[in-house]
Coordinates of C-alpha atoms in Angstrom, one line a residue:
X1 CA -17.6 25.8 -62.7
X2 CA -18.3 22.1 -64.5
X3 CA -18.7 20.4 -61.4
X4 CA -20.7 22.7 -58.9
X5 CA -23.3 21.3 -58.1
X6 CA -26.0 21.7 -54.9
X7 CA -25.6 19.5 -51.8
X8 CA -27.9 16.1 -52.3
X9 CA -30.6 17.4 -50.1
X10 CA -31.3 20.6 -51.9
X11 CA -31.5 18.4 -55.2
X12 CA -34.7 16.6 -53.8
X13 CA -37.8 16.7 -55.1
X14 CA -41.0 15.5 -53.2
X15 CA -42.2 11.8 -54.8
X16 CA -38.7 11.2 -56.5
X17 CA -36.8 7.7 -55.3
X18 CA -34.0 5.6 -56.7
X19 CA -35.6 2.2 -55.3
X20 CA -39.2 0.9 -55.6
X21 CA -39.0 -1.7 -52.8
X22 CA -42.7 -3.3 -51.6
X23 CA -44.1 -1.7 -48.7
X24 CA -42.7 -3.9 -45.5
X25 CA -45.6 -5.8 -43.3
X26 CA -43.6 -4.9 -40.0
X27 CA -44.0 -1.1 -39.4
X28 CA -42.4 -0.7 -36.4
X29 CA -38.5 -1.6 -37.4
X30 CA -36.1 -0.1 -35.5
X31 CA -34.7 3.1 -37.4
X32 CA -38.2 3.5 -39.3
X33 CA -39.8 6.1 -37.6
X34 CA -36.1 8.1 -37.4
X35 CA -35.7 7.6 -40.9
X36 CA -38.9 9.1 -41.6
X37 CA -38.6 12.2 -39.4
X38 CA -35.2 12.9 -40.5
X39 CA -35.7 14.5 -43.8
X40 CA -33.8 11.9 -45.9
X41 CA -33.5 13.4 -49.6
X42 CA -36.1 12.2 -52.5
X43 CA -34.1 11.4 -55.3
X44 CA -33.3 9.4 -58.3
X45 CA -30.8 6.7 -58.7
X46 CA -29.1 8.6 -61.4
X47 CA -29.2 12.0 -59.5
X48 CA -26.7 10.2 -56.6
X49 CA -24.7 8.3 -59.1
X50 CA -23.9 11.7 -60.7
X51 CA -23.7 13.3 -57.7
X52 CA -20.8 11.3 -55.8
X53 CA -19.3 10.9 -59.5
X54 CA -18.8 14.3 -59.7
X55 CA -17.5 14.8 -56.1
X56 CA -15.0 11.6 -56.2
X57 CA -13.6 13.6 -59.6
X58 CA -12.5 16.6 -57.5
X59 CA -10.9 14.3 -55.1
X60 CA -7.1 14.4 -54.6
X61 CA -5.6 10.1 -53.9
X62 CA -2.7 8.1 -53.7
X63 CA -4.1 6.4 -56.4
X64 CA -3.7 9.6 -58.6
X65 CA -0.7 11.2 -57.8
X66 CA 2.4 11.8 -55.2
X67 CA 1.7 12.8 -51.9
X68 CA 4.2 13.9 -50.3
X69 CA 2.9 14.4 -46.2
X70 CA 5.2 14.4 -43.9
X71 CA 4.7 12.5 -40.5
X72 CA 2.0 10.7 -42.5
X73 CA 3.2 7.9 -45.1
X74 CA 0.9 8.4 -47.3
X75 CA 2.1 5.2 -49.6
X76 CA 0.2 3.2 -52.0
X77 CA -1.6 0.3 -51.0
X78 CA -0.3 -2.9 -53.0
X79 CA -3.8 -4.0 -54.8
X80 CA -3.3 -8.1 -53.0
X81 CA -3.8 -6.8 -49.7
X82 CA -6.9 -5.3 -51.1
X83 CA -7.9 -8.9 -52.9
X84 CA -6.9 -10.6 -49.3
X85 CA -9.1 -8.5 -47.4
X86 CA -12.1 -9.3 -49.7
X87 CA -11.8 -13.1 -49.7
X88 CA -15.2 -14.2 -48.5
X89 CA -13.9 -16.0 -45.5
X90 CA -12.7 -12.8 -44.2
X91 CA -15.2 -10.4 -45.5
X92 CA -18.4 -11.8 -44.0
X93 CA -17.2 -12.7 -41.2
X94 CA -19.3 -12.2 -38.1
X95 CA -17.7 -10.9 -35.3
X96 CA -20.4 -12.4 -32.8
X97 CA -19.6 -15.8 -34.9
X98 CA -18.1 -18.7 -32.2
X99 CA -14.5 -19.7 -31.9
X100 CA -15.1 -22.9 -33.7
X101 CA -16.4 -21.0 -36.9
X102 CA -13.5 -18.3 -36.2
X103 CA -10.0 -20.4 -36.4
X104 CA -8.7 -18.7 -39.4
X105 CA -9.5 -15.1 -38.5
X106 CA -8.1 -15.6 -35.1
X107 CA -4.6 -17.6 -36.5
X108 CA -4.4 -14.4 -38.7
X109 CA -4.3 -12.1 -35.4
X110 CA -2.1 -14.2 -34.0
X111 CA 0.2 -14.6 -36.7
X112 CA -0.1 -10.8 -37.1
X113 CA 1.0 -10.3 -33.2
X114 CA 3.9 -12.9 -33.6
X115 CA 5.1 -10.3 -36.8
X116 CA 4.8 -7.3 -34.5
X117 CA 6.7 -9.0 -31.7
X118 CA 9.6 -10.0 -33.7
X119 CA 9.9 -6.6 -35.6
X120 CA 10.1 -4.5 -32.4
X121 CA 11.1 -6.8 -29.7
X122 CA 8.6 -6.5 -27.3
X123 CA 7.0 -9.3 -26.1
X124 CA 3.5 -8.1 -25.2
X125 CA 1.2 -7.1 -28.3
X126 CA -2.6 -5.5 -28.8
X127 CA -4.0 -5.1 -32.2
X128 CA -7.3 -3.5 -30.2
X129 CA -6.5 0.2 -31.0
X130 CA -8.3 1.7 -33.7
X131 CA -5.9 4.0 -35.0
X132 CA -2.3 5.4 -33.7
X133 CA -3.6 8.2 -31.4
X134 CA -5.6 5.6 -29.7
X135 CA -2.9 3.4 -29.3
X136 CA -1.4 6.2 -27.3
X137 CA -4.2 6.0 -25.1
X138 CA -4.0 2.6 -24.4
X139 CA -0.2 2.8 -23.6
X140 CA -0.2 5.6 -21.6
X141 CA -3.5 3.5 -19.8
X142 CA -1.1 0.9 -19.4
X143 CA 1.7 2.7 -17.7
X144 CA -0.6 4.1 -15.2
X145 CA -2.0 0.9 -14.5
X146 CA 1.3 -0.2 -13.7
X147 CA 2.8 2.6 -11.8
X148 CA -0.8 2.3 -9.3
X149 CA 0.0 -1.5 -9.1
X150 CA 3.0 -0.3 -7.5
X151 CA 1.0 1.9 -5.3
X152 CA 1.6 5.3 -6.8
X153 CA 0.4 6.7 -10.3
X154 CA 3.2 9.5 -10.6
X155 CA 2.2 12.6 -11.6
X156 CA 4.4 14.1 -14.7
X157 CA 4.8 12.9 -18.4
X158 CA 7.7 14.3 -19.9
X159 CA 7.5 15.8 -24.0
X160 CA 9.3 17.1 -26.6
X161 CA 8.1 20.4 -27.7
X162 CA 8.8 18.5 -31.3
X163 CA 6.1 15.8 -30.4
X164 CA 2.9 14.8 -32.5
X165 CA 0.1 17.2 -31.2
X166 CA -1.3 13.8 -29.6
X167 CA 1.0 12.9 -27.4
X168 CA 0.9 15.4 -24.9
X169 CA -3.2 15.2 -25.4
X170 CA -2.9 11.7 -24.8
X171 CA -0.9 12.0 -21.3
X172 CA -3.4 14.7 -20.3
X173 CA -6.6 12.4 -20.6
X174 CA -4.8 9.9 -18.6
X175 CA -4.6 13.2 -16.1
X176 CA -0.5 13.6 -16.1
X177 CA 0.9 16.8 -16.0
X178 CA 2.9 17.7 -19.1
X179 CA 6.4 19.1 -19.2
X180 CA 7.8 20.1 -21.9
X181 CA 11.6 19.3 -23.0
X182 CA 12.8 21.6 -25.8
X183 CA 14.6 20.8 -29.0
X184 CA 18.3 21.4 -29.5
X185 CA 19.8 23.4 -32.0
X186 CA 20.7 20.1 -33.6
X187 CA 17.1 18.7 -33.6
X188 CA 17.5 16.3 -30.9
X189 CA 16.3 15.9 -27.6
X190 CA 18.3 19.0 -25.8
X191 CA 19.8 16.7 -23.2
X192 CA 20.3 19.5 -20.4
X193 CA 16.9 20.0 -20.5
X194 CA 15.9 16.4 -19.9
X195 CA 18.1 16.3 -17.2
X196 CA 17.2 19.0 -15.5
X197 CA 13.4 17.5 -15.8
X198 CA 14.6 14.9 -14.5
X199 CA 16.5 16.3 -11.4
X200 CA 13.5 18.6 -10.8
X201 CA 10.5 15.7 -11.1
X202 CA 12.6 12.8 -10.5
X203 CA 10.1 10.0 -8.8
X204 CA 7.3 12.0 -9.9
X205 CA 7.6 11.4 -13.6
X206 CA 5.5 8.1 -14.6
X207 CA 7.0 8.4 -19.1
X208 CA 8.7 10.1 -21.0
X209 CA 7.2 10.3 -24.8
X210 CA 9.8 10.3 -27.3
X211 CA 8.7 10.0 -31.3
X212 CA 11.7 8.3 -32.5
X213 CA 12.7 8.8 -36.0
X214 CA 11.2 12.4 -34.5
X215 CA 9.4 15.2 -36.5
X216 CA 12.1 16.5 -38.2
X217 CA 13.0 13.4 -39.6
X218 CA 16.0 12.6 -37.1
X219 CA 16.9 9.5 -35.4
X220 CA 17.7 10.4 -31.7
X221 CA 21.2 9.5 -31.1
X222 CA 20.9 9.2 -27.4
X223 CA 17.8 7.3 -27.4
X224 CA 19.5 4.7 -25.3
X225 CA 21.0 7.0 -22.6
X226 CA 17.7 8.3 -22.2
X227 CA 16.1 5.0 -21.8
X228 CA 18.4 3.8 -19.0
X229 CA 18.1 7.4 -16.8
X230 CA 14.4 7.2 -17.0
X231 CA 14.2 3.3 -15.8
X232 CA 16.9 4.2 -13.1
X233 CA 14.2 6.3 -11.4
X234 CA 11.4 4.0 -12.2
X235 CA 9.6 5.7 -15.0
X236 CA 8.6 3.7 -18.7
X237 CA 9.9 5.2 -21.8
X238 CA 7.2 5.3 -24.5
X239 CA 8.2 5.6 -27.9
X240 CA 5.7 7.2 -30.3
X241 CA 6.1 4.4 -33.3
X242 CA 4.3 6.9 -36.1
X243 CA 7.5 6.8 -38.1
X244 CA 8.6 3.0 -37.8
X245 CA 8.8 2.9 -41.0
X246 CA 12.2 4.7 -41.3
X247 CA 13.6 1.6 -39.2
X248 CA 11.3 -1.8 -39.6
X249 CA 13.3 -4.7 -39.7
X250 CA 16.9 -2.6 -38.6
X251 CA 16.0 -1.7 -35.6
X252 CA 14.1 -3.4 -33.0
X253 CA 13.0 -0.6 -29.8
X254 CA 12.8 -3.1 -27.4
X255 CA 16.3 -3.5 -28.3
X256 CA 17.3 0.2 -27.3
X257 CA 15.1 0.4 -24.0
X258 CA 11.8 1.3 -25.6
X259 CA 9.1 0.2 -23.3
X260 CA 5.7 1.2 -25.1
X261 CA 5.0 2.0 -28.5
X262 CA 2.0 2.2 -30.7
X263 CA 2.5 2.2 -34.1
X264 CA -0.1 2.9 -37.0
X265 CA -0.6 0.0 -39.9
X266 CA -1.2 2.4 -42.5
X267 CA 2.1 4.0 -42.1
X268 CA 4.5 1.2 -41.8
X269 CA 2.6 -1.8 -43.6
X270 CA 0.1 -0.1 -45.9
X271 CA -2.9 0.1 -45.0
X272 CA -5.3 2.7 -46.5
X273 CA -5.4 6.1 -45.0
X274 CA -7.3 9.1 -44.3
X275 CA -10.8 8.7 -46.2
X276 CA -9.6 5.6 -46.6
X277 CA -9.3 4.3 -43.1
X278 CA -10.5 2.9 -40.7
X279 CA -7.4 3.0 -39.2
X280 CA -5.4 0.4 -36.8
X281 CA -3.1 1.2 -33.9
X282 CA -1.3 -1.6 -32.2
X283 CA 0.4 -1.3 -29.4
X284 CA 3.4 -3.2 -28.2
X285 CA 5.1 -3.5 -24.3
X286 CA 7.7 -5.1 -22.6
X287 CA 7.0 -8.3 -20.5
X288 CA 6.7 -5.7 -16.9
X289 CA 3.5 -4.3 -18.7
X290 CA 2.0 -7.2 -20.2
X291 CA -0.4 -8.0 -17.5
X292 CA -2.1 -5.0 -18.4
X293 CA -2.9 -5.3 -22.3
X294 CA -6.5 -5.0 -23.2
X295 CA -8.8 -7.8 -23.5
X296 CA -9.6 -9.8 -25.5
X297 CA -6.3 -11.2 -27.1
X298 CA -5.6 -14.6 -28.7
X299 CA -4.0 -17.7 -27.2
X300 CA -3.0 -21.0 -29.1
X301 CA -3.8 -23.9 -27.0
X302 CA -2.0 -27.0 -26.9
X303 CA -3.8 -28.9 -29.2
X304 CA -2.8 -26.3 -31.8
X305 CA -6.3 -24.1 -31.8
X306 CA -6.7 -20.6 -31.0
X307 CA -8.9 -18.8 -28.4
X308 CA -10.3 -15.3 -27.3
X309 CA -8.7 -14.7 -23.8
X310 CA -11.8 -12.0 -22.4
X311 CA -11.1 -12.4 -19.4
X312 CA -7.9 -10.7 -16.9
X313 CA -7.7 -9.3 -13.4
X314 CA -5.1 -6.8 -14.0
X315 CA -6.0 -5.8 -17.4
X316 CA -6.7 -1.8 -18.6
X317 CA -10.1 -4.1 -19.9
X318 CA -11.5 -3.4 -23.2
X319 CA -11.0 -0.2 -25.2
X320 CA -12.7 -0.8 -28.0
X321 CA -15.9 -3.3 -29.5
X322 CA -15.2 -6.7 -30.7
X323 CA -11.1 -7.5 -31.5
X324 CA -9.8 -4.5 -33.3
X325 CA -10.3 -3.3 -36.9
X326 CA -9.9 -6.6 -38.7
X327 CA -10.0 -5.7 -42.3
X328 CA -6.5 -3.6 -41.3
X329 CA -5.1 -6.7 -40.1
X330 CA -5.5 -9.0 -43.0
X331 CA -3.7 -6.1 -45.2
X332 CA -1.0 -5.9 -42.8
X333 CA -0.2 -8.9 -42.5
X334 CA -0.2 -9.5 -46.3
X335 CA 2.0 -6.3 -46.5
X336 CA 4.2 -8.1 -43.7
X337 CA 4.2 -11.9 -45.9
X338 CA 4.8 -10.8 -48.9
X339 CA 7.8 -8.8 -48.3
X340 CA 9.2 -11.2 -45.5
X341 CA 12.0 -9.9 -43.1
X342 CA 14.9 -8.9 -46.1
X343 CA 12.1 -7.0 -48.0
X344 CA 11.1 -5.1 -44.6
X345 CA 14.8 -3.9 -44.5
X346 CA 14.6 -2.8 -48.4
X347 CA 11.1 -1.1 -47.4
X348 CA 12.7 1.3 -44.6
X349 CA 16.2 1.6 -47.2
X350 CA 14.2 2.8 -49.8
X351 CA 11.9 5.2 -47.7
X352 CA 15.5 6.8 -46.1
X353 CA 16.9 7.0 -50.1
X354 CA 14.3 8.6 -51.5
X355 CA 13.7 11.4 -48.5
X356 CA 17.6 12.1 -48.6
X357 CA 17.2 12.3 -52.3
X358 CA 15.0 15.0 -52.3
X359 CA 16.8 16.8 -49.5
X360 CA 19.7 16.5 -51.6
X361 CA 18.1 17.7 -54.3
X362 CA 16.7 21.0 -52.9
X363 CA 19.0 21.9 -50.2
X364 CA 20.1 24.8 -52.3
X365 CA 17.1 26.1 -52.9
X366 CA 15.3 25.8 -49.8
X367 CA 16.8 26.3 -46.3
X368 CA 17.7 23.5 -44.2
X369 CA 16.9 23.6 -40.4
X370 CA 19.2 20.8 -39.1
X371 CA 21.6 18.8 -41.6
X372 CA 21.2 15.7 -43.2
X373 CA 21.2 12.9 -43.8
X374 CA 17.5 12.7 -42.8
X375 CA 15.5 9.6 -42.3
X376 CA 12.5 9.1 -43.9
X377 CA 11.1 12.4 -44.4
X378 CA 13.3 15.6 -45.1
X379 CA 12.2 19.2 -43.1
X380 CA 12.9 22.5 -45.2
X381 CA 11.6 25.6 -44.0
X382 CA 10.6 29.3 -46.0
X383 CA 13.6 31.6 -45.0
X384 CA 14.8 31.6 -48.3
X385 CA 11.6 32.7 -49.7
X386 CA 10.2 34.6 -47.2
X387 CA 13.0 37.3 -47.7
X388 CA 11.3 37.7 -51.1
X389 CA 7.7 37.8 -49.7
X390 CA 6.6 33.9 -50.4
X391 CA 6.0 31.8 -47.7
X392 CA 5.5 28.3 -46.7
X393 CA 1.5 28.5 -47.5
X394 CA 2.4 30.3 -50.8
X395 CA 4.9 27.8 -51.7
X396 CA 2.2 25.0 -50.6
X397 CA -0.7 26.3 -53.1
X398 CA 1.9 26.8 -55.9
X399 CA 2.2 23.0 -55.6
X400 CA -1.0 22.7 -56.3
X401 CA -0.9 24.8 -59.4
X402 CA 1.8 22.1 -60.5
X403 CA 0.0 19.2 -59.7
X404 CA 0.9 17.6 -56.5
X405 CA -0.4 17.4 -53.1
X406 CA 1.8 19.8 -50.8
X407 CA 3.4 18.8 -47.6
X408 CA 3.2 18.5 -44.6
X409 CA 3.4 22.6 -43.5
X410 CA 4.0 24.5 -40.7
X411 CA 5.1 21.1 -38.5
X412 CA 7.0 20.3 -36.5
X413 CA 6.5 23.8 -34.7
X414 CA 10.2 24.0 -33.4
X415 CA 11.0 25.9 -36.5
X416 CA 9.5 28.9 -38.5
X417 CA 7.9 27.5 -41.9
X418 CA 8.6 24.3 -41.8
X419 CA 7.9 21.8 -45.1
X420 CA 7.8 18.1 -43.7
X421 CA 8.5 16.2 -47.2
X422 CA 7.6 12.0 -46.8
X423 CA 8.1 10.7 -50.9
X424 CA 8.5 7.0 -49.0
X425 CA 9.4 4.0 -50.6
X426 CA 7.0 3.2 -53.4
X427 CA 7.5 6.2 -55.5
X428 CA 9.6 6.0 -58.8
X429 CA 12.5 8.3 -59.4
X430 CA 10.6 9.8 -61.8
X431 CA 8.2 11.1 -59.8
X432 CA 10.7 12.6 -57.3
X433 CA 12.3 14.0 -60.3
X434 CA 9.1 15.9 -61.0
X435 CA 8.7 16.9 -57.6
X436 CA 11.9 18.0 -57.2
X437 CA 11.4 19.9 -60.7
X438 CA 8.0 21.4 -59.5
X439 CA 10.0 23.0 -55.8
X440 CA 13.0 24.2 -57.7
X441 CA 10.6 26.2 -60.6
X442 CA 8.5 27.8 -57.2
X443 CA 12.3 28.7 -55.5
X444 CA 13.3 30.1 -59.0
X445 CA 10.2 32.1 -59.2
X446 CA 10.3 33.0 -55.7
X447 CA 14.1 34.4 -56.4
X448 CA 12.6 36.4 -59.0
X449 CA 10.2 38.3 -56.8
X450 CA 7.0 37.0 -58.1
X451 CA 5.3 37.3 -54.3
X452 CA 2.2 38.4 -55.6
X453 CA 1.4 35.9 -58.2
X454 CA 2.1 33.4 -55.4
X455 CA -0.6 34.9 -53.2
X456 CA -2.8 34.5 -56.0
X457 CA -2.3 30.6 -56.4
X458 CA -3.7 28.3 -56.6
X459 CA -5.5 29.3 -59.8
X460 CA -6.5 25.7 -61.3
X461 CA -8.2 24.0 -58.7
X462 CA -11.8 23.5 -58.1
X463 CA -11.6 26.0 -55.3
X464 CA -8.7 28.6 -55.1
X465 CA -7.2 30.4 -52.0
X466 CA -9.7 29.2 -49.3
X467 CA -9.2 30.9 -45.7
X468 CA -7.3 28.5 -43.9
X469 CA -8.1 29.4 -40.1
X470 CA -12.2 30.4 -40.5
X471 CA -13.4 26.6 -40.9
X472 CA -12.3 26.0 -37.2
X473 CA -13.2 29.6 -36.1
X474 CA -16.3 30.2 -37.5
X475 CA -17.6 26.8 -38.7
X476 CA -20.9 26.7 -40.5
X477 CA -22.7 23.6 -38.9
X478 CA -25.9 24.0 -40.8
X479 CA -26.2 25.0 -43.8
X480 CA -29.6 27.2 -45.2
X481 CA -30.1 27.1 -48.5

């Protein structure tokens, strides 16, 4: 193979370096006597160029191609908000540097904050969180806070058996029970069962977590009758945010009875994701839970300046170092500016467009769980396929015989083979037209009883059909050459 190579550490050779530094007069630096113990590879500055040359060439990026993940947005990152991010001002800053020296960086948060106030209509905002499933964390921190303020912590969190893998996770670290509420043939929230959870745990139930547009790409329709039974016995509704990006700038959730929600800035305002990270979480609340946001947050004072508030009796207090993964928020923000409100709307237009395009597209071809229109990702499963012996993993590795990333598979786990398709807004028709192209050749082929070719694929990639279960079963941690 052209690019097989051996892992850097096997490549080193005793007396080789890249860097011919002096030898320091201080010995005892911290970190020296690690480094030297550690077995750091000897090589040549050319050896590691080549090296992570050649591995960044068998990468798969937004930057190269469609990606189509559902649940995930993965959506290219406008090239200002990477400019932005780099001006010096904002790049070296320090985060131990004083508030005097910090009135830019600390406007930009706030500005940021007012943004996120005004698109979801909650009046309590943390940029803190370091990525979405954190953000859960600190919600679901908040709402216990709360309910103990009020001298009882509940006991139950309520799910959807639709719901990111996180969620229920999330309300078990914060020591909730889980109960699950199934999905309805329709792909909503089945409302019987909800009720019944709710006659059965009544008081005892602190949230309900609801991921609204959901998993299978559906907005819940009775979102707002769901909002109003769970305050009417006292418990908060938190709305998993992950797919705002169907509804930025149409739909504000505080509007709709939402009173938590975390939403990730990679997904809805473009910030790198993945290896590409870090990632960025906000949270936003209503005014009931804004006594218990994280510290620190910023203030403007009177004579127009801005502050770090670090201090708060009845705070969750800090969930993270420093103020939040600032490099995120400078993108965001840009993201946010140079759209403005109107182009906000066009963003989550476009997103819906181009999912219901490609559901349109292929609804003939591939079977569709629960009808359309969809919102900003499109769910097709393998039941036309698997009659002929292909499957969702077959049909996923055939993709990448064609050239494109597959999607999201085998989620949301309510149905059997499910393909969770996310084009979002920034890809041309073109490309959908190719992707489209590319899933109606596999459902031809599939048709035609070619099962065993597709078990055979992928055949041009660097690696082909890798076990997909023995990496978390049977990892290899060290590695013995």
């Amino acid at each position: 193979m052209p690019f097989e190579t051996e892992l850097l550490i096997h490549q080193s050779v005793k007396g080789r370096y890249g860097v011919d530094l002096p030898t320091p007069e201080v010995r005892n630096r911290t970190g020296l006597n690690a480094r030297s113990e550690i077995g750091l590879p000897e090589v040549s500055e050319p050896q590691v160029v080549r090296h992570y040359t050649r591995l960044s060439h068998q990468n798969y990026s937004i930057d190269g191609n469609f990606y189509p993940l559902g649940s995930c947005t993965m959506k290219h990152n406008p090239r200002l908000n990477e400019k932005l991010a780099r001006l010096e001002g904002f790049a070296n800053l320090h985060p131990l540097q004083s508030e005097e020296h910090s009135q830019g960086a600390l406007e930009l948060i706030y500005q940021l904050t007012d943004w996120l106030k005004k698109l979801s209509g909650l009046p309590g905002v943390t940029l803190d969180p370091a990525a979405g499933a954190h953000g859960e964390l600190t919600g679901m921190m908040m709402i216990r806070k709360a309910h103990e303020a009020k001298g009882n912590p509940r006991k139950v969190v309520l799910v959807p058996d639709s719901a990111h893998g996180t969620n229920p996770a999330t309300a078990a670290t914060c020591k909730y029970t889980i109960v699950t509420i199934k999905t309805g043939d329709d792909g909503m929230v089945d409302m019987d069962a909800f009720n019944s959870a709710i006659e059965t745990h009544g008081e005892d139930i602190a949230a309900f977590m609801l991921t609204n547009p959901s998993t299978c790409g559906l907005f819940e329709p009775n979102v707002k009758v769901i909002a109003d039974t769970l305050h009417s016995i006292g418990a908060y509704f938190y709305c998993d945010g992950a797919n705002f990006n169907a509804i930025v700038g149409k739909v504000k959730p505080g509007d709709i009875g939402v009173d938590v929600m975390q939403i990730n800035l990679h997904k809805t305002f473009s910030t790198p994701h993945g290896g590409g990270g870090p990632g960025s979480g906000p949270v936003m609340v209503t005014e009931e839970l804004v006594p218990y946001l994280p510290i620190p947050y910023v203030e403007k004072k009177e004579d127009g300046t801005f502050t770090l508030i670090k201090e708060n009796e009845t705070t969750i207090g800090r969930i993270k170092g420093f103020h939040g993964q600032f490099g995120m928020m400078i993108r965001a923000l840009a993201y946010m500016m140079s759209h403005g409100a109107d182009g906000l709307q066009k963003v989550a237009e476009d997103a819906v467009l181009n999912a219901n395009y490609i559901l349109h597209n292929l609804k003939d071809d591939f079977h569709v769980p629960y009808p359309g229109p969809c919102m900003h990702e499109c769910l097709l499963t393998h039941k036309k396929q698997k009659e002929n012996g292909v499957t969702t993993m077959d049909i996923a590795k055939a993709l990448l015989d064609a050239g494109f990333h597959p999607m999201t598979v085998y989620f949301p786990l309510v149905v059997d083979g499910a393909m969770l398709i996310e084009p979002t807004e920034t890809e041309s028709r073109e490309t959908l037209d190719g992707f489209i192209e590319a899933m109606k050749t596999i459902a031809k082929r599939a048709r035609e009883g070619d099962a065993d070719a597709f078990h055979a694929q992928p055949q041009t990639t660097f690696r082909k059909r890798l076990d997909e279960t023995r990496a978390a079963r049977k990892p290899v941690l060290v590695e013995e050459k």
